[in-house]
Amino acid sequence: MIKKLIVMGLLCSISASFHAQKALNINLSSKKDTEVSPIVKEKVEEYATKINTIIQEEKKLMEEELVVLQARNLDKADFDREKAQIADRYSEKMDKRIEALGFDLDDVIQKQVRYSLLNTDVTSKEELKEKLLKKFRPSRSFTGYFSYGIMTLTNSSPDNELDKNIGYANNLEFGLKLNYQLSRTSPWAITSGLGFSWRTVRADNNMMFIRNANQGVALAQYSENLEKSKLRTGYIMVPLGVQYNFSKLKNAGMDIQYRSYYTGFKIGANVYGGVKMSTNNIVKGIDGETRDRGNYQVNPFVYGAQITFSYNSFSLFVKKDFSNFFKDSYFKNDKALIFGLAIGLD
């Protein structure tokens, strides 16, 4: 009985906290704030009212007996003993009357759990199953991402002028990722999306990128020390691939199972293609900083493959271009290889 009263008190306090401020939210398909079920609230308040009535009635009768007891002018030891006997008798009587109310705590808890999950007081199994199927449907959505990677240029030919003078290179990217889980329980998903990538190659040893007389690209020595010498190219990127999720199946009830798409360990592989937006040659020396958005023969199209290892929203990836970084024969066979970290905005 005491256990039931404690749980009932907790339910009442939860109800009060929800009315005071809605600080607890459970994201559901309906996007509604989770509250105490109206049915649960009504049952708990009705039960609490009945208990209060019983307590007040028995308390009044007990106080009347204590007045009679006090009028007998017993010594303290006898008075305390008989007072304790009266209290025990009324406590037992109240316990029996409360138990006779037949409050089904398990049923109330089940109703609240159901409401917390689905924001509904549905009672039929068919309707409940329909709600569960809707809530735990396959994940098919767009989510944001941000990634940063360290880039190097690789080739199978002898080192060219760029290979000998390349400095730190990097790739910065952000965009939207399409997540298409094949089924509610499937570990497989198709991934795609749209990203914006900025690839920056820095020249070292006081070298800078220039356009020669034939409108080609080359490296030239600067007469003084360079503070900055980098060639930055922006691309619009489109990936297409698959992802495998190692998270375990979960049971939603009513024999409905599902696999969480966004949590756990995942491995993904994809191919990608990109179209160049612009190239910016940034040089800063003793004469100040200059920026030139001219044609530096950077490849207008890129394509390659990527493998990704993810845990929850964090990913490590390796990306390899199959296309040359520069077009035609400029710095021939140099291809981008990128190691990086991505953060998903799920």
Short mmCIF file of C-alpha atoms in Angstrom, two decimals:
data_model
loop_
_atom_site.label_atom_id
_atom_site.label_comp_id
_atom_site.label_asym_id
_atom_site.label_seq_id
_atom_site.Cartn_x
_atom_site.Cartn_y
_atom_site.Cartn_z
CA MET A 1 0.00 0.00 0.00
CA ILE A 2 2.80 2.42 0.92
CA LYS A 3 4.50 1.67 -2.41
CA LYS A 4 1.33 2.62 -4.27
CA LEU A 5 0.99 5.86 -2.33
CA ILE A 6 4.60 6.77 -3.11
CA VAL A 7 4.13 6.12 -6.83
CA MET A 8 0.87 8.06 -6.79
CA GLY A 9 2.69 10.98 -5.19
CA LEU A 10 5.33 10.86 -7.87
CA LEU A 11 2.66 10.93 -10.56
CA CYS A 12 1.04 13.93 -8.92
CA SER A 13 4.36 15.75 -8.66
CA ILE A 14 5.08 15.01 -12.31
CA SER A 15 1.69 16.43 -13.21
CA ALA A 16 2.40 19.59 -11.20
CA SER A 17 5.80 20.07 -12.79
CA PHE A 18 4.32 19.77 -16.26
CA HIS A 19 1.76 22.45 -15.48
CA ALA A 20 4.43 24.72 -13.98
CA GLN A 21 6.82 24.47 -16.90
CA LYS A 22 7.18 22.11 -19.86
CA ALA A 23 10.83 21.30 -19.41
CA LEU A 24 10.64 17.69 -20.56
CA ASN A 25 10.11 17.03 -24.25
CA ILE A 26 10.01 13.75 -26.14
CA ASN A 27 10.32 14.19 -29.90
CA LEU A 28 7.49 12.36 -31.59
CA SER A 29 6.11 12.30 -35.09
CA SER A 30 3.36 14.69 -34.01
CA LYS A 31 5.93 17.11 -32.47
CA LYS A 32 3.64 17.68 -29.47
CA ASP A 33 4.94 18.34 -25.95
CA THR A 34 4.59 15.27 -23.75
CA GLU A 35 2.19 15.75 -20.82
CA VAL A 36 0.51 13.61 -18.21
CA SER A 37 -2.28 11.62 -19.81
CA PRO A 38 -5.70 13.19 -19.13
CA ILE A 39 -7.03 9.76 -18.18
CA VAL A 40 -4.12 9.16 -15.78
CA LYS A 41 -4.49 12.65 -14.29
CA GLU A 42 -8.22 12.13 -13.75
CA LYS A 43 -7.73 8.70 -12.15
CA VAL A 44 -4.93 9.90 -9.85
CA GLU A 45 -6.85 13.01 -8.76
CA GLU A 46 -9.99 10.95 -8.14
CA TYR A 47 -8.00 8.41 -6.15
CA ALA A 48 -6.25 11.15 -4.15
CA THR A 49 -9.61 12.76 -3.34
CA LYS A 50 -11.03 9.47 -2.05
CA ILE A 51 -7.93 8.82 0.07
CA ASN A 52 -8.13 12.32 1.54
CA THR A 53 -11.79 11.74 2.43
CA ILE A 54 -10.95 8.46 4.19
CA ILE A 55 -8.07 10.07 6.09
CA GLN A 56 -10.18 13.02 7.22
CA GLU A 57 -13.06 10.76 8.34
CA GLU A 58 -10.85 8.39 10.30
CA LYS A 59 -8.75 11.24 11.70
CA LYS A 60 -11.91 12.87 13.09
CA LEU A 61 -13.01 9.63 14.75
CA MET A 62 -9.53 9.05 16.17
CA GLU A 63 -9.38 12.56 17.60
CA GLU A 64 -12.73 11.98 19.34
CA GLU A 65 -11.35 8.81 20.98
CA LEU A 66 -8.21 10.65 22.05
CA VAL A 67 -10.33 13.33 23.74
CA VAL A 68 -12.12 10.60 25.71
CA LEU A 69 -8.77 8.98 26.52
CA GLN A 70 -7.33 12.25 27.73
CA ALA A 71 -10.34 12.79 30.01
CA ARG A 72 -9.48 9.59 31.92
CA ASN A 73 -6.40 11.29 33.41
CA LEU A 74 -4.12 8.29 33.04
CA ASP A 75 -0.47 8.47 33.94
CA LYS A 76 1.87 9.21 31.04
CA ALA A 77 3.03 5.64 30.42
CA ASP A 78 -0.55 4.25 30.26
CA PHE A 79 -1.72 7.22 28.17
CA ASP A 80 1.09 6.78 25.63
CA ARG A 81 0.46 3.03 25.40
CA GLU A 82 -3.30 3.39 24.76
CA LYS A 83 -2.71 6.31 22.39
CA ALA A 84 -0.35 4.15 20.31
CA GLN A 85 -2.94 1.33 20.25
CA ILE A 86 -5.61 3.73 18.99
CA ALA A 87 -3.27 5.08 16.30
CA ASP A 88 -2.38 1.57 15.14
CA ARG A 89 -6.05 0.59 15.00
CA TYR A 90 -7.02 3.60 12.90
CA SER A 91 -3.96 3.21 10.67
CA GLU A 92 -4.96 -0.39 9.93
CA LYS A 93 -8.55 0.68 9.34
CA MET A 94 -7.48 3.41 6.87
CA ASP A 95 -5.19 0.98 5.08
CA LYS A 96 -8.06 -1.49 4.58
CA ARG A 97 -10.45 1.21 3.34
CA ILE A 98 -7.85 2.56 0.88
CA GLU A 99 -7.06 -0.94 -0.35
CA ALA A 100 -10.78 -1.54 -0.86
CA LEU A 101 -10.84 1.31 -3.39
CA GLY A 102 -9.20 -1.10 -5.84
CA PHE A 103 -6.71 1.36 -7.38
CA ASP A 104 -4.88 -0.48 -10.22
CA LEU A 105 -1.42 1.10 -10.20
CA ASP A 106 -0.07 -1.11 -13.00
CA ASP A 107 -2.91 -0.10 -15.31
CA VAL A 108 -2.35 3.60 -14.59
CA ILE A 109 1.39 3.31 -15.20
CA GLN A 110 0.79 1.51 -18.51
CA LYS A 111 -1.58 4.25 -19.62
CA GLN A 112 0.98 6.95 -18.79
CA VAL A 113 3.79 5.09 -20.58
CA ARG A 114 1.57 4.72 -23.63
CA TYR A 115 0.70 8.42 -23.54
CA SER A 116 4.35 9.43 -23.08
CA LEU A 117 5.32 7.44 -26.15
CA LEU A 118 2.44 8.35 -28.43
CA ASN A 119 0.74 11.45 -26.97
CA THR A 120 -2.55 9.61 -27.10
CA ASP A 121 -4.90 7.65 -24.86
CA VAL A 122 -5.84 5.14 -27.55
CA THR A 123 -7.23 1.97 -26.11
CA SER A 124 -7.77 -0.36 -29.07
CA LYS A 125 -4.87 -2.57 -30.08
CA GLU A 126 -5.39 -1.74 -33.74
CA GLU A 127 -5.17 2.00 -33.16
CA LEU A 128 -2.19 1.61 -30.83
CA LYS A 129 -0.33 -0.52 -33.38
CA GLU A 130 -1.07 2.04 -36.08
CA LYS A 131 0.37 4.81 -33.88
CA LEU A 132 3.50 2.76 -33.12
CA LEU A 133 4.06 1.98 -36.81
CA LYS A 134 3.79 5.68 -37.59
CA LYS A 135 6.18 6.70 -34.82
CA PHE A 136 8.80 4.04 -35.58
CA ARG A 137 8.73 4.34 -39.36
CA PRO A 138 12.02 4.20 -41.37
CA SER A 139 14.22 7.27 -41.14
CA ARG A 140 13.94 9.28 -44.34
CA SER A 141 15.10 12.83 -43.89
CA PHE A 142 17.68 15.52 -44.58
CA THR A 143 20.19 16.41 -41.89
CA GLY A 144 22.98 18.96 -41.84
CA TYR A 145 26.68 18.19 -41.58
CA PHE A 146 30.02 19.99 -41.26
CA SER A 147 33.41 18.48 -42.05
CA TYR A 148 37.06 19.46 -42.02
CA GLY A 149 39.89 17.44 -43.51
CA ILE A 150 43.63 17.54 -44.04
CA MET A 151 44.43 17.24 -47.73
CA THR A 152 47.48 16.07 -49.61
CA LEU A 153 48.12 15.63 -53.33
CA THR A 154 49.31 12.22 -54.47
CA ASN A 155 50.51 10.87 -57.79
CA SER A 156 52.38 7.94 -59.28
CA SER A 157 54.81 10.15 -61.20
CA PRO A 158 58.08 11.79 -60.13
CA ASP A 159 57.66 14.88 -57.96
CA ASN A 160 56.71 17.97 -59.88
CA GLU A 161 57.26 21.60 -58.88
CA LEU A 162 54.09 21.69 -56.75
CA ASP A 163 54.96 18.44 -54.96
CA LYS A 164 58.29 19.95 -53.91
CA ASN A 165 56.79 23.21 -52.64
CA ILE A 166 53.38 22.30 -51.28
CA GLY A 167 52.50 23.45 -47.78
CA TYR A 168 49.48 22.76 -45.60
CA ALA A 169 46.33 21.90 -47.57
CA ASN A 170 42.81 21.36 -46.29
CA ASN A 171 39.20 20.79 -47.25
CA LEU A 172 36.25 22.54 -45.53
CA GLU A 173 32.74 21.35 -46.34
CA PHE A 174 29.17 21.69 -45.14
CA GLY A 175 25.78 20.76 -46.55
CA LEU A 176 22.75 18.50 -46.30
CA LYS A 177 22.79 14.72 -46.13
CA LEU A 178 19.88 12.61 -47.39
CA ASN A 179 19.17 9.62 -45.12
CA TYR A 180 16.96 6.91 -46.62
CA GLN A 181 16.65 3.83 -44.41
CA LEU A 182 15.41 0.91 -46.50
CA SER A 183 12.97 -0.34 -43.86
CA ARG A 184 12.11 0.10 -40.18
CA THR A 185 14.42 -2.76 -39.16
CA SER A 186 16.99 -2.57 -41.95
CA PRO A 187 20.63 -1.77 -41.09
CA TRP A 188 21.07 -0.51 -44.66
CA ALA A 189 20.42 3.01 -45.88
CA ILE A 190 20.98 4.97 -49.06
CA THR A 191 22.77 8.28 -48.57
CA SER A 192 23.07 11.29 -50.83
CA GLY A 193 22.80 15.04 -50.45
CA LEU A 194 24.29 18.34 -51.49
CA GLY A 195 27.47 19.92 -50.14
CA PHE A 196 29.66 22.97 -50.60
CA SER A 197 33.40 22.28 -50.48
CA TRP A 198 36.35 24.65 -50.31
CA ARG A 199 39.74 23.10 -51.08
CA THR A 200 42.80 25.14 -50.20
CA VAL A 201 46.34 24.38 -51.40
CA ARG A 202 49.14 26.46 -49.85
CA ALA A 203 52.49 26.97 -51.51
CA ASP A 204 55.61 26.85 -49.35
CA ASN A 205 59.18 28.17 -49.68
CA ASN A 206 57.95 31.68 -50.69
CA MET A 207 56.42 30.29 -53.86
CA MET A 208 53.13 31.55 -55.29
CA PHE A 209 50.70 30.47 -57.99
CA ILE A 210 50.77 32.55 -61.18
CA ARG A 211 49.22 32.45 -64.62
CA ASN A 212 51.87 32.30 -67.32
CA ALA A 213 51.78 33.80 -70.79
CA ASN A 214 49.82 30.84 -72.14
CA GLN A 215 47.13 31.28 -69.47
CA GLY A 216 48.41 28.18 -67.75
CA VAL A 217 49.29 27.80 -64.07
CA ALA A 218 52.77 27.67 -62.58
CA LEU A 219 54.71 28.41 -59.41
CA ALA A 220 57.00 31.42 -59.17
CA GLN A 221 59.45 32.56 -56.52
CA TYR A 222 58.46 35.68 -54.58
CA SER A 223 61.21 38.20 -53.99
CA GLU A 224 60.55 38.54 -50.24
CA ASN A 225 59.01 36.47 -47.48
CA LEU A 226 55.35 35.59 -48.07
CA GLU A 227 52.86 35.67 -45.21
CA LYS A 228 50.22 33.94 -47.28
CA SER A 229 50.15 32.02 -50.55
CA LYS A 230 47.17 29.79 -51.25
CA LEU A 231 44.90 28.68 -54.03
CA ARG A 232 41.30 28.11 -52.85
CA THR A 233 38.67 26.43 -55.03
CA GLY A 234 35.00 25.98 -54.24
CA TYR A 235 32.91 23.06 -55.47
CA ILE A 236 29.28 22.00 -55.34
CA MET A 237 29.41 18.31 -54.34
CA VAL A 238 26.86 15.52 -54.73
CA PRO A 239 27.56 12.13 -53.07
CA LEU A 240 25.72 8.84 -53.55
CA GLY A 241 26.34 5.80 -51.38
CA VAL A 242 25.20 3.28 -48.80
CA GLN A 243 25.48 3.06 -45.02
CA TYR A 244 25.36 0.07 -42.67
CA ASN A 245 24.25 0.54 -39.06
CA PHE A 246 25.44 -1.93 -36.40
CA SER A 247 22.92 -0.84 -33.74
CA LYS A 248 20.70 -3.60 -32.33
CA LEU A 249 17.01 -4.06 -33.02
CA LYS A 250 14.71 -2.55 -30.40
CA ASN A 251 11.21 -3.58 -29.41
CA ALA A 252 8.50 -0.89 -29.48
CA GLY A 253 5.77 -3.25 -28.29
CA MET A 254 2.91 -4.92 -30.16
CA ASP A 255 5.51 -7.15 -31.89
CA ILE A 256 6.93 -4.07 -33.63
CA GLN A 257 10.69 -3.87 -33.93
CA TYR A 258 12.83 -1.01 -35.19
CA ARG A 259 16.46 -0.04 -35.60
CA SER A 260 17.67 3.41 -34.57
CA TYR A 261 19.19 5.11 -37.61
CA TYR A 262 21.09 7.95 -35.96
CA THR A 263 22.73 6.15 -33.03
CA GLY A 264 25.42 3.52 -32.75
CA PHE A 265 28.36 2.54 -34.93
CA LYS A 266 27.97 2.93 -38.71
CA ILE A 267 30.09 2.39 -41.81
CA GLY A 268 29.37 4.20 -45.04
CA ALA A 269 30.83 4.22 -48.53
CA ASN A 270 29.98 6.52 -51.40
CA VAL A 271 31.11 7.98 -54.69
CA TYR A 272 30.90 11.70 -55.28
CA GLY A 273 31.06 14.25 -58.05
CA GLY A 274 31.54 17.99 -57.98
CA VAL A 275 31.33 21.08 -60.17
CA LYS A 276 33.64 24.05 -59.63
CA MET A 277 32.16 27.34 -58.45
CA SER A 278 35.29 29.54 -58.47
CA THR A 279 39.01 29.67 -57.76
CA ASN A 280 40.67 32.39 -55.69
CA ASN A 281 44.44 32.94 -55.63
CA ILE A 282 45.33 34.70 -52.36
CA VAL A 283 48.80 36.17 -51.90
CA LYS A 284 50.02 38.38 -49.05
CA GLY A 285 53.51 39.87 -49.01
CA ILE A 286 55.29 43.15 -48.40
CA ASP A 287 53.02 44.86 -50.94
CA GLY A 288 49.87 43.79 -49.10
CA GLU A 289 47.28 41.17 -49.96
CA THR A 290 45.97 40.43 -53.43
CA ARG A 291 43.12 38.17 -54.51
CA ASP A 292 42.57 36.97 -58.06
CA ARG A 293 39.55 34.95 -59.13
CA GLY A 294 41.02 34.08 -62.50
CA ASN A 295 41.48 30.76 -64.27
CA TYR A 296 44.27 28.79 -62.63
CA GLN A 297 43.52 25.60 -64.52
CA VAL A 298 41.98 23.87 -61.51
CA ASN A 299 39.86 20.96 -62.70
CA PRO A 300 36.24 22.17 -63.22
CA PHE A 301 34.96 18.70 -62.34
CA VAL A 302 35.98 16.32 -59.56
CA TYR A 303 34.93 12.77 -58.78
CA GLY A 304 36.09 10.13 -56.36
CA ALA A 305 35.13 7.80 -53.50
CA GLN A 306 34.84 8.06 -49.74
CA ILE A 307 34.63 5.67 -46.78
CA THR A 308 33.21 6.86 -43.45
CA PHE A 309 33.26 5.44 -39.91
CA SER A 310 30.64 6.99 -37.63
CA TYR A 311 29.49 6.81 -34.04
CA ASN A 312 26.30 8.70 -33.30
CA SER A 313 26.85 12.16 -34.85
CA PHE A 314 30.65 12.02 -35.20
CA SER A 315 32.46 10.59 -38.22
CA LEU A 316 35.98 9.92 -39.44
CA PHE A 317 36.39 9.73 -43.19
CA VAL A 318 38.89 9.15 -45.97
CA LYS A 319 38.19 10.74 -49.35
CA LYS A 320 40.16 10.03 -52.55
CA ASP A 321 39.76 11.85 -55.85
CA PHE A 322 40.02 9.84 -59.06
CA SER A 323 40.24 13.07 -61.04
CA ASN A 324 43.35 15.24 -61.27
CA PHE A 325 43.41 18.37 -59.12
CA PHE A 326 44.51 20.46 -62.11
CA LYS A 327 43.27 19.88 -65.63
CA ASP A 328 45.25 19.06 -68.76
CA SER A 329 48.95 18.52 -68.07
CA TYR A 330 49.42 21.08 -65.29
CA PHE A 331 51.05 19.43 -62.25
CA LYS A 332 50.13 16.17 -63.92
CA ASN A 333 48.53 13.27 -62.00
CA ASP A 334 48.18 15.16 -58.71
CA LYS A 335 45.03 13.86 -57.01
CA ALA A 336 43.53 14.92 -53.68
CA LEU A 337 43.58 12.56 -50.69
CA ILE A 338 41.67 13.85 -47.64
CA PHE A 339 41.51 12.59 -44.02
CA GLY A 340 38.94 14.33 -41.86
CA LEU A 341 36.30 14.64 -39.17
CA ALA A 342 32.60 15.32 -39.77
CA ILE A 343 29.85 16.32 -37.37
CA GLY A 344 26.25 15.49 -38.22
CA LEU A 345 23.49 17.88 -37.18
CA ASP A 346 20.89 15.13 -36.63
#
